[in-house]
Amino acid sequence: MKDLQQNAIAVLNKNWKDKFSIPCDKLYPFQWFWDSGLIAIGFAHFDMPKAEKEIETLLDAQWSNGFIPHIIFHTDTDTYFPGPDFHRSNLHPDSSKKFKSTGMTQPPVTGFVLQDLYRISKDKKATLGFIESLIDKVYKNHEYFYTQRDPQNEGLVYIYHNWESGTDNSPIWDDIWDTMNPPDYTFERRDTTHVDASERPSKREYDHYLHIIEIAKQNNYNDEKIAELSPFLVQDPLFNTVLLKSNQSLIDLYGMIGNNEDKIEQLKKWQEKGTAAVNSKLYDAELGVYIHYDLRNEKPLRHISSSSFTPLFANLPSETQAKKMVDVMMEKFGNPDQYLCASFDPTSDRFNPKKYWRGPVWINLNWFLYYGLQQNGFKDIAKRMKQDTLEIIKKNGFYEYFDPRKEEHKNGKAGYGGYNFSWSAALFIDLLN
Ligand code: 9YW
């Protein structure tokens, strides 16, 4: 494993571009929000200045309203579609004057990442000083979410695009696509020139993705208009868990820094309300797990995905809920012939073990679940989650996603998508240490 750790370090150093990291070569040549945060956790184990720079660069691209974009286009390249000329996020009056970016966001990992840097740091004082220098930006990002992304003041924030979820091609979104009928756009895909098309979304799926952005652009990315008009408006359990976990981290970190009582008080209010709302609105007692809610069409999306179990990561479930949820996880996803944890219910007919978010194992989701299980006292299952994660990387390398079926791993060709993928390397390092 120690050799592999050296390989992981080499992957991160190779994907480092002076002040930020790319998720992987060719397929994803820019900086992505949640990738950046998770990558910083890996760097923190062996190169704290790079970890800090990664976060500094990310926050440098923050808009004046507190919003942080999902992709920051640091360079011009035509190997990625849709690029900055399609997104045109500068239509929004508060957008960054310094960086080109998309006009959508991603799971707000920054708060808990700062706390992870502190956990890993060997020089706590210096790291706390670093955190103090930019924690207010993260607070402002949370304020953006609670004031602009919660139209009914429920304590839950919405996402307006599947690319905001991070779980971009989940079968859950099929329910939303059924409610839409976008034009048949003409465009040139780039992803399928780098990766086998069978592992990526279809042309028709891309039509839906682009259509939602067209509507946002027609309204200059105005949040109120998006809440009113976007055909995709979803309260996502993973996204809200990440926000609540980060809230808790900000409370802890402000507590350590001192003199921030007002902010702590506000964060606690968001925290209380959000926790109650996740448990009442997003918990499905019959299924025994957390699910997504379609705010546009006012209906629950009753599917089980790896996101369904992530509230463990922010300690949101009660003991009874947690127990039930882990039973469901083991019953549906825990088959000994499969690695933990498939990204979508392996017993569903929408499950596809090779296709992008429709079944494959993702290292970041396994990492959330490992810590969630561990924190909630499920030590044995946490151990299996960690061992499975390390083993699939050992057998295949640092791929973007992996086949959950063990038999596919015999010849070491069960890794799919991008290769030498940064967060797979970064979180591997964190799990090893
Ligand atoms: C895309 C970069 C991103 C991740 C997302 C993942 C994928 C990008 O890659 O989306 O172009 O499809 O779904 O979570 O941030 O690694």
mmCIF file of N, CA and C in Angstrom, residues 64-168:
data_model
loop_
_atom_site.group_PDB
_atom_site.id
_atom_site.type_symbol
_atom_site.label_atom_id
_atom_site.label_comp_id
_atom_site.label_asym_id
_atom_site.label_seq_id
_atom_site.Cartn_x
_atom_site.Cartn_y
_atom_site.Cartn_z
ATOM 1 N N SER A 64 -19.607 38.147 -5.919
ATOM 2 C CA SER A 64 -19.818 39.095 -4.823
ATOM 3 C C SER A 64 -21.066 38.771 -3.994
ATOM 4 N N ASN A 65 -21.966 37.921 -4.518
ATOM 5 C CA ASN A 65 -23.139 37.515 -3.713
ATOM 6 C C ASN A 65 -22.871 36.264 -2.877
ATOM 7 N N GLY A 66 -21.627 35.785 -2.881
ATOM 8 C CA GLY A 66 -21.280 34.628 -2.055
ATOM 9 C C GLY A 66 -21.278 33.299 -2.806
ATOM 10 N N PHE A 67 -21.847 33.292 -4.008
ATOM 11 C CA PHE A 67 -21.931 32.076 -4.837
ATOM 12 C C PHE A 67 -20.525 31.583 -5.229
ATOM 13 N N ILE A 68 -20.343 30.252 -5.223
ATOM 14 C CA ILE A 68 -19.080 29.665 -5.727
ATOM 15 C C ILE A 68 -19.418 28.767 -6.914
ATOM 16 N N PRO A 69 -18.811 29.017 -8.071
ATOM 17 C CA PRO A 69 -19.172 28.247 -9.263
ATOM 18 C C PRO A 69 -18.659 26.817 -9.278
ATOM 19 N N HIS A 70 -19.340 25.992 -10.083
ATOM 20 C CA HIS A 70 -18.964 24.567 -10.138
ATOM 21 C C HIS A 70 -17.720 24.326 -10.974
ATOM 22 N N ILE A 71 -17.527 25.092 -12.066
ATOM 23 C CA ILE A 71 -16.263 24.985 -12.808
ATOM 24 C C ILE A 71 -15.656 26.378 -12.957
ATOM 25 N N ILE A 72 -14.372 26.475 -12.708
ATOM 26 C CA ILE A 72 -13.644 27.727 -12.958
ATOM 27 C C ILE A 72 -12.729 27.452 -14.150
ATOM 28 N N PHE A 73 -12.980 28.184 -15.223
ATOM 29 C CA PHE A 73 -12.239 27.942 -16.468
ATOM 30 C C PHE A 73 -10.946 28.760 -16.447
ATOM 31 N N HIS A 74 -9.882 28.175 -15.902
ATOM 32 C CA HIS A 74 -8.633 28.937 -15.780
ATOM 33 C C HIS A 74 -7.925 29.119 -17.116
ATOM 34 N N THR A 75 -8.200 28.211 -18.063
ATOM 35 C CA THR A 75 -7.490 28.284 -19.342
ATOM 36 C C THR A 75 -8.486 28.166 -20.483
ATOM 37 N N ASP A 76 -8.062 28.540 -21.668
ATOM 38 C CA ASP A 76 -8.899 28.317 -22.850
ATOM 39 C C ASP A 76 -8.542 26.963 -23.411
ATOM 40 N N THR A 77 -9.514 26.097 -23.529
ATOM 41 C CA THR A 77 -9.243 24.824 -24.198
ATOM 42 C C THR A 77 -10.522 24.379 -24.886
ATOM 43 N N ASP A 78 -10.364 23.773 -26.052
ATOM 44 C CA ASP A 78 -11.570 23.332 -26.752
ATOM 45 C C ASP A 78 -11.795 21.832 -26.555
ATOM 46 N N THR A 79 -11.133 21.262 -25.521
ATOM 47 C CA THR A 79 -11.318 19.828 -25.312
ATOM 48 C C THR A 79 -12.504 19.553 -24.381
ATOM 49 N N TYR A 80 -13.203 20.604 -23.928
ATOM 50 C CA TYR A 80 -14.324 20.401 -23.010
ATOM 51 C C TYR A 80 -15.567 21.110 -23.523
ATOM 52 N N PHE A 81 -16.685 20.411 -23.497
ATOM 53 C CA PHE A 81 -17.969 21.035 -23.844
ATOM 54 C C PHE A 81 -18.963 20.746 -22.738
ATOM 55 N N PRO A 82 -19.761 21.718 -22.329
ATOM 56 C CA PRO A 82 -19.819 23.117 -22.737
ATOM 57 C C PRO A 82 -18.834 23.997 -21.956
ATOM 58 N N GLY A 83 -18.134 24.838 -22.698
ATOM 59 C CA GLY A 83 -17.136 25.731 -22.112
ATOM 60 C C GLY A 83 -17.722 27.088 -21.745
ATOM 61 N N PRO A 84 -16.854 28.055 -21.413
ATOM 62 C CA PRO A 84 -17.312 29.362 -20.926
ATOM 63 C C PRO A 84 -18.191 30.132 -21.922
ATOM 64 N N ASP A 85 -17.969 29.935 -23.213
ATOM 65 C CA ASP A 85 -18.775 30.677 -24.185
ATOM 66 C C ASP A 85 -20.217 30.186 -24.215
ATOM 67 N N PHE A 86 -20.389 28.943 -23.822
ATOM 68 C CA PHE A 86 -21.766 28.441 -23.729
ATOM 69 C C PHE A 86 -22.410 28.940 -22.430
ATOM 70 N N HIS A 87 -21.695 28.818 -21.331
ATOM 71 C CA HIS A 87 -22.297 29.135 -20.021
ATOM 72 C C HIS A 87 -22.586 30.632 -19.842
ATOM 73 N N ARG A 88 -21.668 31.474 -20.273
ATOM 74 C CA ARG A 88 -21.830 32.947 -20.185
ATOM 75 C C ARG A 88 -22.355 33.400 -18.813
ATOM 76 N N SER A 89 -21.663 32.971 -17.770
ATOM 77 C CA SER A 89 -22.143 33.301 -16.431
ATOM 78 C C SER A 89 -21.967 34.781 -16.106
ATOM 79 N N ASN A 90 -21.186 35.490 -16.973
ATOM 80 C CA ASN A 90 -21.042 36.937 -16.728
ATOM 81 C C ASN A 90 -22.337 37.700 -17.000
ATOM 82 N N LEU A 91 -23.394 36.998 -17.441
ATOM 83 C CA LEU A 91 -24.712 37.627 -17.544
ATOM 84 C C LEU A 91 -25.214 38.026 -16.158
ATOM 85 N N HIS A 92 -24.712 37.314 -15.132
ATOM 86 C CA HIS A 92 -25.126 37.651 -13.756
ATOM 87 C C HIS A 92 -24.320 38.863 -13.271
ATOM 88 N N PRO A 93 -25.002 39.885 -12.732
ATOM 89 C CA PRO A 93 -24.268 41.101 -12.337
ATOM 90 C C PRO A 93 -23.226 40.897 -11.246
ATOM 91 N N ASP A 94 -23.372 39.854 -10.435
ATOM 92 C CA ASP A 94 -22.421 39.631 -9.339
ATOM 93 C C ASP A 94 -21.294 38.673 -9.700
ATOM 94 N N SER A 95 -21.251 38.204 -10.948
ATOM 95 C CA SER A 95 -20.263 37.180 -11.307
ATOM 96 C C SER A 95 -18.839 37.727 -11.197
ATOM 97 N N SER A 96 -17.875 36.809 -11.116
ATOM 98 C CA SER A 96 -16.474 37.197 -10.939
ATOM 99 C C SER A 96 -15.983 37.994 -12.146
ATOM 100 N N LYS A 97 -15.236 39.057 -11.884
ATOM 101 C CA LYS A 97 -14.657 39.839 -12.988
ATOM 102 C C LYS A 97 -13.301 39.235 -13.368
ATOM 103 N N LYS A 98 -12.816 38.369 -12.488
ATOM 104 C CA LYS A 98 -11.467 37.848 -12.644
ATOM 105 C C LYS A 98 -11.433 36.504 -13.388
ATOM 106 N N PHE A 99 -12.437 35.662 -13.135
ATOM 107 C CA PHE A 99 -12.416 34.303 -13.702
ATOM 108 C C PHE A 99 -13.676 34.015 -14.512
ATOM 109 N N LYS A 100 -13.499 33.231 -15.573
ATOM 110 C CA LYS A 100 -14.667 32.715 -16.288
ATOM 111 C C LYS A 100 -15.138 31.465 -15.560
ATOM 112 N N SER A 101 -16.457 31.286 -15.512
ATOM 113 C CA SER A 101 -16.952 30.116 -14.789
ATOM 114 C C SER A 101 -18.321 29.716 -15.307
ATOM 115 N N THR A 102 -18.837 28.615 -14.757
ATOM 116 C CA THR A 102 -20.229 28.279 -15.013
ATOM 117 C C THR A 102 -21.099 29.119 -14.077
ATOM 118 N N GLY A 103 -22.411 29.063 -14.295
ATOM 119 C CA GLY A 103 -23.343 29.791 -13.422
ATOM 120 C C GLY A 103 -24.103 28.825 -12.521
ATOM 121 N N MET A 104 -23.509 27.669 -12.289
ATOM 122 C CA MET A 104 -24.108 26.731 -11.338
ATOM 123 C C MET A 104 -23.046 26.335 -10.322
ATOM 124 N N THR A 105 -23.517 25.715 -9.220
ATOM 125 C CA THR A 105 -22.584 25.402 -8.141
ATOM 126 C C THR A 105 -22.469 23.891 -7.940
ATOM 127 N N GLN A 106 -21.846 23.479 -6.854
ATOM 128 C CA GLN A 106 -21.694 22.049 -6.532
ATOM 129 C C GLN A 106 -21.767 21.877 -5.011
ATOM 130 N N PRO A 107 -21.841 20.637 -4.510
ATOM 131 C CA PRO A 107 -21.940 20.452 -3.053
ATOM 132 C C PRO A 107 -20.881 21.266 -2.292
ATOM 133 N N PRO A 108 -21.336 22.104 -1.348
ATOM 134 C CA PRO A 108 -20.444 23.058 -0.661
ATOM 135 C C PRO A 108 -19.564 22.412 0.403
ATOM 136 N N VAL A 109 -18.505 21.811 -0.046
ATOM 137 C CA VAL A 109 -17.612 21.041 0.826
ATOM 138 C C VAL A 109 -16.642 21.907 1.636
ATOM 139 N N THR A 110 -16.491 23.180 1.237
ATOM 140 C CA THR A 110 -15.384 23.987 1.773
ATOM 141 C C THR A 110 -15.318 24.048 3.297
ATOM 142 N N GLY A 111 -16.479 24.180 3.956
ATOM 143 C CA GLY A 111 -16.486 24.295 5.419
ATOM 144 C C GLY A 111 -15.855 23.080 6.080
ATOM 145 N N PHE A 112 -16.333 21.872 5.696
ATOM 146 C CA PHE A 112 -15.768 20.696 6.385
ATOM 147 C C PHE A 112 -14.346 20.420 5.923
ATOM 148 N N VAL A 113 -14.012 20.844 4.698
ATOM 149 C CA VAL A 113 -12.630 20.654 4.225
ATOM 150 C C VAL A 113 -11.671 21.466 5.097
ATOM 151 N N LEU A 114 -12.060 22.693 5.447
ATOM 152 C CA LEU A 114 -11.184 23.497 6.319
ATOM 153 C C LEU A 114 -10.941 22.768 7.642
ATOM 154 N N GLN A 115 -12.006 22.147 8.157
ATOM 155 C CA GLN A 115 -11.831 21.424 9.424
ATOM 156 C C GLN A 115 -10.945 20.184 9.228
ATOM 157 N N ASP A 116 -11.061 19.558 8.048
ATOM 158 C CA ASP A 116 -10.183 18.413 7.764
ATOM 159 C C ASP A 116 -8.719 18.851 7.656
ATOM 160 N N LEU A 117 -8.481 20.003 7.075
ATOM 161 C CA LEU A 117 -7.092 20.498 7.001
ATOM 162 C C LEU A 117 -6.544 20.657 8.424
ATOM 163 N N TYR A 118 -7.407 21.176 9.301
ATOM 164 C CA TYR A 118 -6.991 21.362 10.692
ATOM 165 C C TYR A 118 -6.718 20.003 11.361
ATOM 166 N N ARG A 119 -7.612 19.041 11.102
ATOM 167 C CA ARG A 119 -7.437 17.677 11.665
ATOM 168 C C ARG A 119 -6.089 17.095 11.234
ATOM 169 N N ILE A 120 -5.734 17.272 9.960
ATOM 170 C CA ILE A 120 -4.545 16.625 9.407
ATOM 171 C C ILE A 120 -3.262 17.389 9.751
ATOM 172 N N SER A 121 -3.400 18.702 9.929
ATOM 173 C CA SER A 121 -2.223 19.565 10.080
ATOM 174 C C SER A 121 -1.298 19.168 11.243
ATOM 175 N N LYS A 122 -0.002 19.322 10.988
ATOM 176 C CA LYS A 122 0.972 19.087 12.065
ATOM 177 C C LYS A 122 1.319 20.409 12.745
ATOM 178 N N ASP A 123 0.902 21.520 12.127
ATOM 179 C CA ASP A 123 1.130 22.834 12.732
ATOM 180 C C ASP A 123 -0.236 23.513 12.878
ATOM 181 N N LYS A 124 -0.945 23.109 13.942
ATOM 182 C CA LYS A 124 -2.344 23.532 14.117
ATOM 183 C C LYS A 124 -2.476 25.057 14.163
ATOM 184 N N LYS A 125 -1.504 25.708 14.791
ATOM 185 C CA LYS A 125 -1.604 27.155 14.964
ATOM 186 C C LYS A 125 -1.580 27.852 13.601
ATOM 187 N N ALA A 126 -0.619 27.425 12.774
ATOM 188 C CA ALA A 126 -0.501 28.033 11.443
ATOM 189 C C ALA A 126 -1.757 27.735 10.616
ATOM 190 N N THR A 127 -2.259 26.509 10.716
ATOM 191 C CA THR A 127 -3.440 26.145 9.920
ATOM 192 C C THR A 127 -4.658 26.924 10.391
ATOM 193 N N LEU A 128 -4.787 27.123 11.697
ATOM 194 C CA LEU A 128 -5.920 27.917 12.183
ATOM 195 C C LEU A 128 -5.802 29.363 11.683
ATOM 196 N N GLY A 129 -4.590 29.851 11.598
ATOM 197 C CA GLY A 129 -4.362 31.200 11.053
ATOM 198 C C GLY A 129 -4.823 31.277 9.600
ATOM 199 N N PHE A 130 -4.486 30.242 8.838
ATOM 200 C CA PHE A 130 -4.923 30.179 7.436
ATOM 201 C C PHE A 130 -6.454 30.160 7.365
ATOM 202 N N ILE A 131 -7.059 29.324 8.196
ATOM 203 C CA ILE A 131 -8.526 29.199 8.192
ATOM 204 C C ILE A 131 -9.165 30.547 8.529
ATOM 205 N N GLU A 132 -8.599 31.221 9.504
ATOM 206 C CA GLU A 132 -9.139 32.522 9.923
ATOM 207 C C GLU A 132 -9.119 33.519 8.771
ATOM 208 N N SER A 133 -8.092 33.386 7.906
ATOM 209 C CA SER A 133 -7.946 34.370 6.820
ATOM 210 C C SER A 133 -9.047 34.237 5.761
ATOM 211 N N LEU A 134 -9.724 33.076 5.695
ATOM 212 C CA LEU A 134 -10.757 32.990 4.655
ATOM 213 C C LEU A 134 -12.080 32.376 5.067
ATOM 214 N N ILE A 135 -12.246 32.104 6.357
ATOM 215 C CA ILE A 135 -13.491 31.456 6.790
ATOM 216 C C ILE A 135 -14.737 32.319 6.505
ATOM 217 N N ASP A 136 -14.584 33.645 6.539
ATOM 218 C CA ASP A 136 -15.757 34.504 6.289
ATOM 219 C C ASP A 136 -16.308 34.327 4.871
ATOM 220 N N LYS A 137 -15.430 33.970 3.945
ATOM 221 C CA LYS A 137 -15.909 33.739 2.567
ATOM 222 C C LYS A 137 -16.810 32.506 2.534
ATOM 223 N N VAL A 138 -16.440 31.515 3.309
ATOM 224 C CA VAL A 138 -17.241 30.290 3.339
ATOM 225 C C VAL A 138 -18.583 30.577 4.018
ATOM 226 N N TYR A 139 -18.527 31.373 5.079
ATOM 227 C CA TYR A 139 -19.769 31.780 5.752
ATOM 228 C C TYR A 139 -20.688 32.484 4.747
ATOM 229 N N LYS A 140 -20.092 33.360 3.954
ATOM 230 C CA LYS A 140 -20.875 34.117 2.963
ATOM 231 C C LYS A 140 -21.503 33.183 1.922
ATOM 232 N N ASN A 141 -20.789 32.118 1.614
ATOM 233 C CA ASN A 141 -21.324 31.129 0.676
ATOM 234 C C ASN A 141 -22.558 30.450 1.282
ATOM 235 N N HIS A 142 -22.506 30.138 2.578
ATOM 236 C CA HIS A 142 -23.665 29.516 3.234
ATOM 237 C C HIS A 142 -24.837 30.495 3.294
ATOM 238 N N GLU A 143 -24.501 31.748 3.550
ATOM 239 C CA GLU A 143 -25.547 32.777 3.600
ATOM 240 C C GLU A 143 -26.238 32.871 2.232
ATOM 241 N N TYR A 144 -25.437 32.783 1.169
ATOM 242 C CA TYR A 144 -26.007 32.777 -0.186
ATOM 243 C C TYR A 144 -27.030 31.643 -0.301
ATOM 244 N N PHE A 145 -26.638 30.434 0.105
ATOM 245 C CA PHE A 145 -27.543 29.293 -0.046
ATOM 246 C C PHE A 145 -28.847 29.515 0.709
ATOM 247 N N TYR A 146 -28.728 29.921 1.984
ATOM 248 C CA TYR A 146 -29.950 30.027 2.791
ATOM 249 C C TYR A 146 -30.817 31.221 2.402
ATOM 250 N N THR A 147 -30.241 32.245 1.795
ATOM 251 C CA THR A 147 -31.088 33.383 1.415
ATOM 252 C C THR A 147 -31.583 33.283 -0.028
ATOM 253 N N GLN A 148 -30.825 32.599 -0.904
ATOM 254 C CA GLN A 148 -31.202 32.573 -2.328
ATOM 255 C C GLN A 148 -31.728 31.225 -2.811
ATOM 256 N N ARG A 149 -31.457 30.157 -2.087
ATOM 257 C CA ARG A 149 -31.801 28.823 -2.600
ATOM 258 C C ARG A 149 -32.853 28.101 -1.763
ATOM 259 N N ASP A 150 -33.575 28.860 -0.948
ATOM 260 C CA ASP A 150 -34.587 28.237 -0.088
ATOM 261 C C ASP A 150 -35.852 29.092 -0.139
ATOM 262 N N PRO A 151 -36.561 29.081 -1.296
ATOM 263 C CA PRO A 151 -37.658 30.032 -1.515
ATOM 264 C C PRO A 151 -38.795 29.918 -0.499
ATOM 265 N N GLN A 152 -39.008 28.704 0.045
ATOM 266 C CA GLN A 152 -40.118 28.568 1.009
ATOM 267 C C GLN A 152 -39.623 28.586 2.455
ATOM 268 N N ASN A 153 -38.357 28.999 2.610
ATOM 269 C CA ASN A 153 -37.783 29.123 3.949
ATOM 270 C C ASN A 153 -37.952 27.860 4.803
ATOM 271 N N GLU A 154 -37.520 26.745 4.217
ATOM 272 C CA GLU A 154 -37.708 25.444 4.877
ATOM 273 C C GLU A 154 -36.462 24.977 5.625
ATOM 274 N N GLY A 155 -35.313 25.627 5.330
ATOM 275 C CA GLY A 155 -34.059 25.117 5.894
ATOM 276 C C GLY A 155 -33.394 24.114 4.960
ATOM 277 N N LEU A 156 -34.002 23.917 3.773
ATOM 278 C CA LEU A 156 -33.433 23.022 2.760
ATOM 279 C C LEU A 156 -33.122 23.843 1.521
ATOM 280 N N VAL A 157 -31.975 23.621 0.904
ATOM 281 C CA VAL A 157 -31.659 24.392 -0.303
ATOM 282 C C VAL A 157 -31.892 23.523 -1.538
ATOM 283 N N TYR A 158 -32.199 24.195 -2.640
ATOM 284 C CA TYR A 158 -32.437 23.435 -3.875
ATOM 285 C C TYR A 158 -31.216 23.488 -4.786
ATOM 286 N N ILE A 159 -31.172 22.539 -5.721
ATOM 287 C CA ILE A 159 -30.246 22.621 -6.850
ATOM 288 C C ILE A 159 -31.106 22.772 -8.102
ATOM 289 N N TYR A 160 -30.585 23.486 -9.105
ATOM 290 C CA TYR A 160 -31.414 23.703 -10.285
ATOM 291 C C TYR A 160 -30.888 22.959 -11.513
ATOM 292 N N HIS A 161 -29.878 22.144 -11.328
ATOM 293 C CA HIS A 161 -29.318 21.397 -12.452
ATOM 294 C C HIS A 161 -28.709 20.123 -11.897
ATOM 295 N N ASN A 162 -28.762 19.044 -12.687
ATOM 296 C CA ASN A 162 -28.133 17.794 -12.238
ATOM 297 C C ASN A 162 -26.631 17.964 -12.049
ATOM 298 N N TRP A 163 -26.008 18.884 -12.792
ATOM 299 C CA TRP A 163 -24.573 19.100 -12.617
ATOM 300 C C TRP A 163 -24.268 19.777 -11.275
ATOM 301 N N GLU A 164 -25.277 20.364 -10.630
ATOM 302 C CA GLU A 164 -25.044 20.919 -9.295
ATOM 303 C C GLU A 164 -24.981 19.805 -8.237
ATOM 304 N N SER A 165 -25.628 18.688 -8.527
ATOM 305 C CA SER A 165 -25.704 17.608 -7.531
ATOM 306 C C SER A 165 -24.358 16.936 -7.322
ATOM 307 N N GLY A 166 -23.499 16.974 -8.367
ATOM 308 C CA GLY A 166 -22.258 16.195 -8.319
ATOM 309 C C GLY A 166 -22.483 14.758 -8.798
ATOM 310 N N THR A 167 -23.696 14.240 -8.607
ATOM 311 C CA THR A 167 -24.044 12.887 -9.075
ATOM 312 C C THR A 167 -24.756 13.037 -10.419
ATOM 313 N N ASP A 168 -23.988 13.509 -11.389
ATOM 314 C CA ASP A 168 -24.549 14.129 -12.587
ATOM 315 C C ASP A 168 -25.526 13.296 -13.405
#
